[in-house]
Short mmCIF file of C-alpha atoms and ligand atoms in Angstrom, two decimals:
data_model
loop_
_atom_site.label_atom_id
_atom_site.label_comp_id
_atom_site.label_asym_id
_atom_site.label_seq_id
_atom_site.Cartn_x
_atom_site.Cartn_y
_atom_site.Cartn_z
CA MET A 200 17.74 -0.01 16.44
CA ILE A 201 15.56 2.76 17.89
CA ILE A 202 11.81 2.45 17.24
CA ARG A 203 9.69 5.55 17.84
CA PRO A 204 5.91 5.30 17.27
CA LEU A 205 4.53 7.93 14.88
CA THR A 206 1.03 7.90 16.43
CA GLY A 207 -0.87 5.94 19.06
CA LEU A 208 -2.26 3.42 16.56
CA ILE A 209 -0.09 3.17 13.45
CA GLY A 210 3.41 3.77 12.16
CA ALA A 211 6.88 3.85 13.64
CA GLU A 212 10.08 5.59 12.70
CA ILE A 213 13.23 3.50 12.92
CA THR A 214 16.74 4.86 13.24
CA GLY A 215 20.04 3.15 13.90
CA LEU A 216 19.39 0.29 11.46
CA ASP A 217 21.28 -0.45 8.23
CA MET A 218 18.87 -2.34 5.96
CA ASN A 219 21.88 -3.57 3.97
CA ASP A 220 23.11 -5.37 7.05
CA LEU A 221 20.09 -7.29 8.33
CA ASP A 222 21.03 -10.17 10.62
CA GLU A 223 18.55 -12.69 12.03
CA VAL A 224 18.15 -10.67 15.25
CA SER A 225 17.27 -7.43 13.45
CA LEU A 226 14.94 -9.31 11.06
CA ALA A 227 13.06 -10.76 14.03
CA GLU A 228 12.90 -7.30 15.61
CA LEU A 229 11.54 -5.88 12.34
CA ASP A 230 8.88 -8.60 12.29
CA ARG A 231 7.80 -7.69 15.82
CA ALA A 232 7.76 -4.00 14.89
CA PHE A 233 5.65 -4.77 11.80
CA ALA A 234 3.10 -6.68 13.88
CA LYS A 235 2.86 -3.78 16.34
CA HIS A 236 3.12 -0.68 14.11
CA LEU A 237 2.08 -1.92 10.59
CA VAL A 238 4.11 0.80 8.83
CA LEU A 239 7.86 1.16 9.39
CA CYS A 240 9.69 4.25 8.25
CA VAL A 241 13.41 3.49 8.30
CA ARG A 242 15.56 6.61 8.05
CA ASP A 243 19.05 7.26 6.70
CA GLN A 244 19.47 4.37 4.27
CA SER A 245 21.77 4.31 1.28
CA LEU A 246 20.33 1.80 -1.17
CA ALA A 247 21.01 0.86 -4.78
CA PRO A 248 18.26 -0.97 -6.72
CA SER A 249 20.14 -4.25 -6.13
CA ASP A 250 20.01 -3.59 -2.36
CA LEU A 251 16.27 -3.09 -2.51
CA VAL A 252 15.98 -6.41 -4.37
CA ASN A 253 18.10 -8.13 -1.70
CA ILE A 254 16.00 -6.69 1.14
CA THR A 255 12.81 -7.72 -0.67
CA ASN A 256 14.20 -11.24 -0.98
CA ARG A 257 15.06 -11.33 2.74
CA LEU A 258 11.45 -10.39 3.51
CA GLY A 259 9.93 -13.15 1.37
CA GLY A 260 10.65 -12.46 -2.32
CA PRO A 261 9.00 -10.18 -4.89
CA GLY A 262 5.32 -10.05 -5.74
CA ASP A 263 3.94 -9.99 -9.28
CA THR A 264 3.55 -6.38 -10.51
CA PRO A 265 1.40 -6.07 -13.64
CA TYR A 266 0.71 -2.75 -15.41
CA LEU A 267 3.79 -0.94 -13.99
CA THR A 268 7.21 -1.00 -15.64
CA GLY A 269 10.29 -1.68 -13.54
CA LEU A 270 13.91 -0.72 -14.07
CA LYS A 271 15.49 -2.45 -17.07
CA GLU A 272 18.05 -4.38 -15.04
CA TYR A 273 15.80 -4.81 -11.98
CA PRO A 274 12.26 -5.38 -13.29
CA ASP A 275 10.88 -5.85 -9.76
CA VAL A 276 11.99 -2.32 -8.84
CA VAL A 277 9.38 0.14 -10.11
CA PRO A 278 10.47 3.78 -10.31
CA VAL A 279 7.65 6.03 -9.07
CA VAL A 280 8.72 9.32 -10.61
CA LYS A 281 7.22 12.77 -10.99
CA GLU A 282 9.40 15.38 -12.71
CA ALA A 283 9.28 19.07 -11.83
CA ASP A 284 7.99 20.04 -15.28
CA GLU A 285 5.00 17.67 -15.48
CA LYS A 286 1.69 19.23 -16.50
CA SER A 287 -0.56 17.29 -14.11
CA PRO A 288 -0.20 17.63 -10.32
CA HIS A 289 -1.50 14.06 -9.88
CA THR A 290 1.02 11.70 -8.30
CA PHE A 291 1.04 7.89 -8.47
CA GLY A 292 -0.92 6.30 -5.63
CA ALA A 293 -2.90 9.46 -4.84
CA GLY A 294 -6.09 7.76 -3.79
CA TRP A 295 -6.61 5.57 -0.73
CA HIS A 296 -5.83 1.95 -1.55
CA THR A 297 -4.18 -1.25 -0.49
CA ASP A 298 -1.73 -2.48 -3.09
CA PHE A 299 -3.06 -4.68 -5.88
CA THR A 300 -6.03 -6.21 -4.01
CA PHE A 301 -7.34 -7.15 -7.46
CA GLN A 302 -4.85 -10.01 -7.45
CA GLU A 303 -5.62 -13.52 -6.21
CA ARG A 304 -2.55 -13.23 -3.96
CA PRO A 305 -2.04 -9.53 -3.26
CA PRO A 306 1.38 -8.44 -2.02
CA ALA A 307 1.94 -8.95 1.71
CA LYS A 308 4.17 -5.90 2.00
CA THR A 309 5.41 -2.97 -0.04
CA LEU A 310 8.78 -1.23 0.19
CA LEU A 311 9.16 2.35 -1.00
CA TYR A 312 12.57 4.01 -1.00
CA ALA A 313 12.93 7.78 -1.41
CA VAL A 314 15.65 8.72 -3.91
CA ASP A 315 14.67 12.35 -4.46
CA THR A 316 12.01 14.31 -2.59
CA PRO A 317 10.42 17.76 -2.90
CA VAL A 318 11.38 20.37 -0.29
CA ALA A 319 7.94 19.82 1.19
CA GLY A 320 4.93 17.74 0.20
CA GLY A 321 4.59 14.30 -1.38
CA ASP A 322 3.96 12.74 2.04
CA THR A 323 2.27 9.34 2.20
CA LEU A 324 -0.64 8.69 4.57
CA TYR A 325 -1.46 5.30 6.06
CA ALA A 326 -4.59 3.93 7.75
CA ASN A 327 -4.94 1.05 10.23
CA LEU A 328 -7.53 -1.51 9.07
CA TYR A 329 -7.52 -3.39 12.39
CA ALA A 330 -8.51 -0.21 14.22
CA ALA A 331 -11.28 0.46 11.71
CA TYR A 332 -12.65 -3.04 12.29
CA ASP A 333 -12.40 -2.66 16.07
CA ALA A 334 -14.42 0.58 15.86
CA LEU A 335 -17.44 -1.12 14.24
CA SER A 336 -20.54 -2.10 16.21
CA GLU A 337 -21.00 -5.79 17.01
CA GLY A 338 -23.95 -5.86 14.59
CA MET A 339 -21.90 -4.45 11.72
CA LYS A 340 -18.97 -6.78 12.48
CA THR A 341 -21.29 -9.78 12.28
CA ALA A 342 -22.92 -8.57 9.05
CA LEU A 343 -19.58 -7.87 7.35
CA LYS A 344 -18.09 -11.23 8.34
CA SER A 345 -20.60 -12.92 6.05
CA LEU A 346 -19.68 -10.75 3.03
CA ASN A 347 -17.10 -11.00 0.28
CA ALA A 348 -16.07 -8.09 -1.91
CA VAL A 349 -15.21 -7.89 -5.60
CA HIS A 350 -11.85 -6.25 -6.40
CA SER A 351 -10.83 -4.97 -9.82
CA ALA A 352 -8.05 -2.89 -11.41
CA THR A 353 -10.54 -1.33 -13.83
CA LYS A 354 -10.49 2.25 -12.47
CA SER A 355 -6.68 2.46 -12.47
CA TYR A 356 -5.56 0.12 -15.26
CA GLY A 357 -8.66 -0.84 -17.28
CA PRO A 358 -9.03 0.10 -20.98
CA GLN A 359 -10.70 3.43 -20.09
CA ALA A 360 -8.42 4.32 -17.14
CA THR A 361 -6.72 7.70 -17.38
CA LEU A 362 -4.19 7.37 -14.53
CA LYS A 363 -1.30 6.91 -16.97
CA ASN A 364 -2.12 10.22 -18.70
CA HIS A 365 -1.21 12.03 -15.46
CA LEU A 366 2.13 10.28 -15.03
CA GLU A 367 4.33 11.42 -17.91
CA ASN A 368 7.49 9.80 -16.59
CA MET A 369 6.17 6.38 -15.65
CA THR A 370 5.39 3.61 -18.11
CA ILE A 371 1.97 2.22 -17.26
CA ILE A 372 0.40 -0.33 -19.57
CA ASN A 373 -3.37 -0.52 -19.26
CA ASP A 374 -5.32 -3.71 -19.86
CA ASP A 375 -6.70 -3.79 -23.38
CA GLN A 376 -9.79 -5.58 -22.10
CA GLU A 377 -11.81 -5.44 -18.90
CA PRO A 378 -9.51 -6.77 -16.13
CA ASP A 379 -10.39 -9.98 -14.25
CA THR A 380 -11.95 -9.53 -10.83
CA GLN A 381 -11.07 -11.25 -7.57
CA ILE A 382 -13.32 -12.06 -4.65
CA HIS A 383 -11.88 -11.54 -1.15
CA PRO A 384 -13.48 -11.62 2.31
CA VAL A 385 -14.48 -8.20 3.67
CA ILE A 386 -13.09 -9.06 7.09
CA CYS A 387 -9.72 -10.79 6.73
CA ARG A 388 -7.64 -12.49 9.36
CA HIS A 389 -4.02 -11.39 9.31
CA PRO A 390 -1.91 -14.54 8.82
CA VAL A 391 0.71 -13.46 11.40
CA THR A 392 -1.13 -11.48 14.08
CA LYS A 393 -4.44 -13.38 13.56
CA ARG A 394 -6.24 -10.05 14.05
CA PRO A 395 -9.32 -9.09 11.97
CA ALA A 396 -8.91 -6.24 9.47
CA LEU A 397 -11.59 -4.36 7.50
CA TRP A 398 -10.10 -5.23 4.14
CA ILE A 399 -11.71 -3.06 1.47
CA ASN A 400 -10.44 0.06 -0.29
CA PRO A 401 -11.99 2.70 -2.55
CA THR A 402 -9.58 2.20 -5.47
CA TYR A 403 -9.99 -1.52 -6.15
CA THR A 404 -13.10 -2.71 -4.24
CA ILE A 405 -15.95 -2.20 -6.68
CA ARG A 406 -18.90 -3.91 -4.94
CA PHE A 407 -19.95 -6.67 -2.58
CA GLU A 408 -20.26 -10.15 -4.05
CA ASN A 409 -23.84 -10.96 -5.14
CA MET A 410 -24.86 -7.28 -4.91
CA THR A 411 -25.04 -4.52 -7.49
CA HIS A 412 -22.74 -1.49 -7.56
CA GLU A 413 -25.65 0.72 -6.46
CA GLU A 414 -26.54 -1.58 -3.54
CA SER A 415 -22.93 -1.83 -2.44
CA MET A 416 -21.73 1.77 -2.63
CA PRO A 417 -23.52 3.36 0.35
CA LEU A 418 -22.00 0.85 2.76
CA LEU A 419 -18.61 0.79 1.02
CA ASP A 420 -18.52 4.60 1.12
CA TYR A 421 -19.38 4.59 4.83
CA LEU A 422 -16.65 2.04 5.61
CA ASN A 423 -14.02 3.77 3.48
CA GLN A 424 -14.76 7.05 5.30
CA LEU A 425 -14.46 5.34 8.66
CA ILE A 426 -11.08 3.82 7.74
CA VAL A 427 -9.51 7.22 7.06
CA ASN A 428 -10.64 8.77 10.34
CA PRO A 429 -7.57 10.74 11.50
CA ARG A 430 -7.29 8.68 14.66
CA PHE A 431 -6.54 5.56 12.60
CA CYS A 432 -3.95 7.29 10.37
CA CYS A 433 -0.33 8.36 10.30
CA ARG A 434 1.63 10.46 7.84
CA VAL A 435 5.16 9.78 6.62
CA ARG A 436 7.26 12.75 5.62
CA TRP A 437 9.95 11.57 3.23
CA GLU A 438 13.55 12.59 2.89
CA PRO A 439 16.13 11.06 0.53
CA GLY A 440 17.26 7.80 2.12
CA THR A 441 13.96 6.99 3.83
CA LEU A 442 12.72 3.43 3.26
CA THR A 443 9.13 2.88 4.31
CA LEU A 444 7.73 -0.63 4.50
CA TRP A 445 4.06 -1.34 5.03
CA ASP A 446 1.87 -4.36 5.59
CA ASN A 447 -0.86 -4.49 2.95
CA ARG A 448 -2.85 -7.04 4.97
CA CYS A 449 -3.86 -4.47 7.55
CA THR A 450 -3.34 -0.99 6.02
CA GLN A 451 -4.44 1.37 3.27
CA HIS A 452 -2.26 4.22 2.03
CA CYS A 453 -2.51 7.36 -0.09
CA ALA A 454 0.17 9.57 -1.66
CA THR A 455 -0.28 13.36 -1.65
CA SER A 456 -0.34 15.38 -4.91
CA ASP A 457 0.83 18.68 -3.43
CA TYR A 458 4.31 19.22 -4.86
CA GLN A 459 3.82 20.24 -8.49
CA GLY A 460 6.95 22.01 -9.76
CA TYR A 461 9.23 19.75 -7.72
CA ARG A 462 10.80 16.40 -8.44
CA ARG A 463 10.03 13.20 -6.51
CA GLU A 464 11.59 9.82 -7.27
CA MET A 465 10.89 6.66 -5.30
CA TRP A 466 11.75 3.01 -5.95
CA ARG A 467 9.07 0.49 -5.12
CA THR A 468 9.06 -3.27 -4.65
CA THR A 469 6.50 -5.63 -3.20
CA VAL A 470 6.79 -8.82 -1.18
CA ALA A 471 4.64 -11.71 -2.43
CA GLY A 472 1.62 -12.60 -0.30
CA GLN A 473 -1.00 -15.33 0.07
CA ALA A 474 -4.69 -15.34 -0.75
CA PRO A 475 -6.51 -13.37 2.00
CA ILE A 476 -8.35 -15.53 4.52
CA ALA A 477 -11.69 -14.81 6.14
CA PHE A 478 -11.91 -13.97 9.84
CA ALA A 479 -14.57 -16.38 11.03
C1 SIN B 1118 2.13 3.63 -3.87
O1 SIN B 1118 0.95 3.83 -3.71
O2 SIN B 1118 2.58 2.49 -4.07
C2 SIN B 1118 3.10 4.80 -3.86
C3 SIN B 1118 2.83 5.77 -2.77
C4 SIN B 1118 3.74 6.95 -2.81
O3 SIN B 1118 4.45 7.19 -3.79
O4 SIN B 1118 3.76 7.69 -1.82
#
């Protein structure tokens, strides 16, 4: 297995690894690479949906995926598809987020496998939430450690959400009533690395606990801007056969809607996670 960092702070490209043939040694090496690079882009794979399910099981088993519709025979495998003839340029996941932070136990990891990719475009960007935390002043770190944030699916999957109107070839089922919210610490301690991460995102974090939306937004906006500073980010360029895995406990990501007129098909699974814990 050859591991080549994509940037100084986040992401690595892996070659020389067959994800269908993971032994205990390569699993342990993947774990170490995850802890160091947070996002692993494994090239040259040849995976069927059942393979993706097997890999997901090896990594801890599937997470719960509401709102999105999976393949008939493999419900945990969600096809993320944009056809060349779609009217809207908007692609699924085209807003900075960490996956499903509105859940009590958000997914620990996500796997995304490229089946079909445009000639150019449709890249996915990732941001390092440890680095964003590290960049804060001591005063801000202390203030944020005492805060919790409220997370909700309302903007993406609430009764008024319009995301599904832009995705003609995905089956997204919105909530018919206002979705439940979840409270998570703003600074979370990664269960494996024990490092603190600035764990908010602009898609699902709607305010701080015990504060109004108006009171919360200036600081949330500032923090969300800081997180996507180019020095904390990497960009994955896909090709058919690329499997990218990311750690939702310390990253945000964002897909790029710049390939209208071309087809892109990905298969997505998540690995179940635990309730986020506060970094004291
Ligand atoms: C996602 O946000 O889960 C999908 C990202 C992508 O398709 O690049």
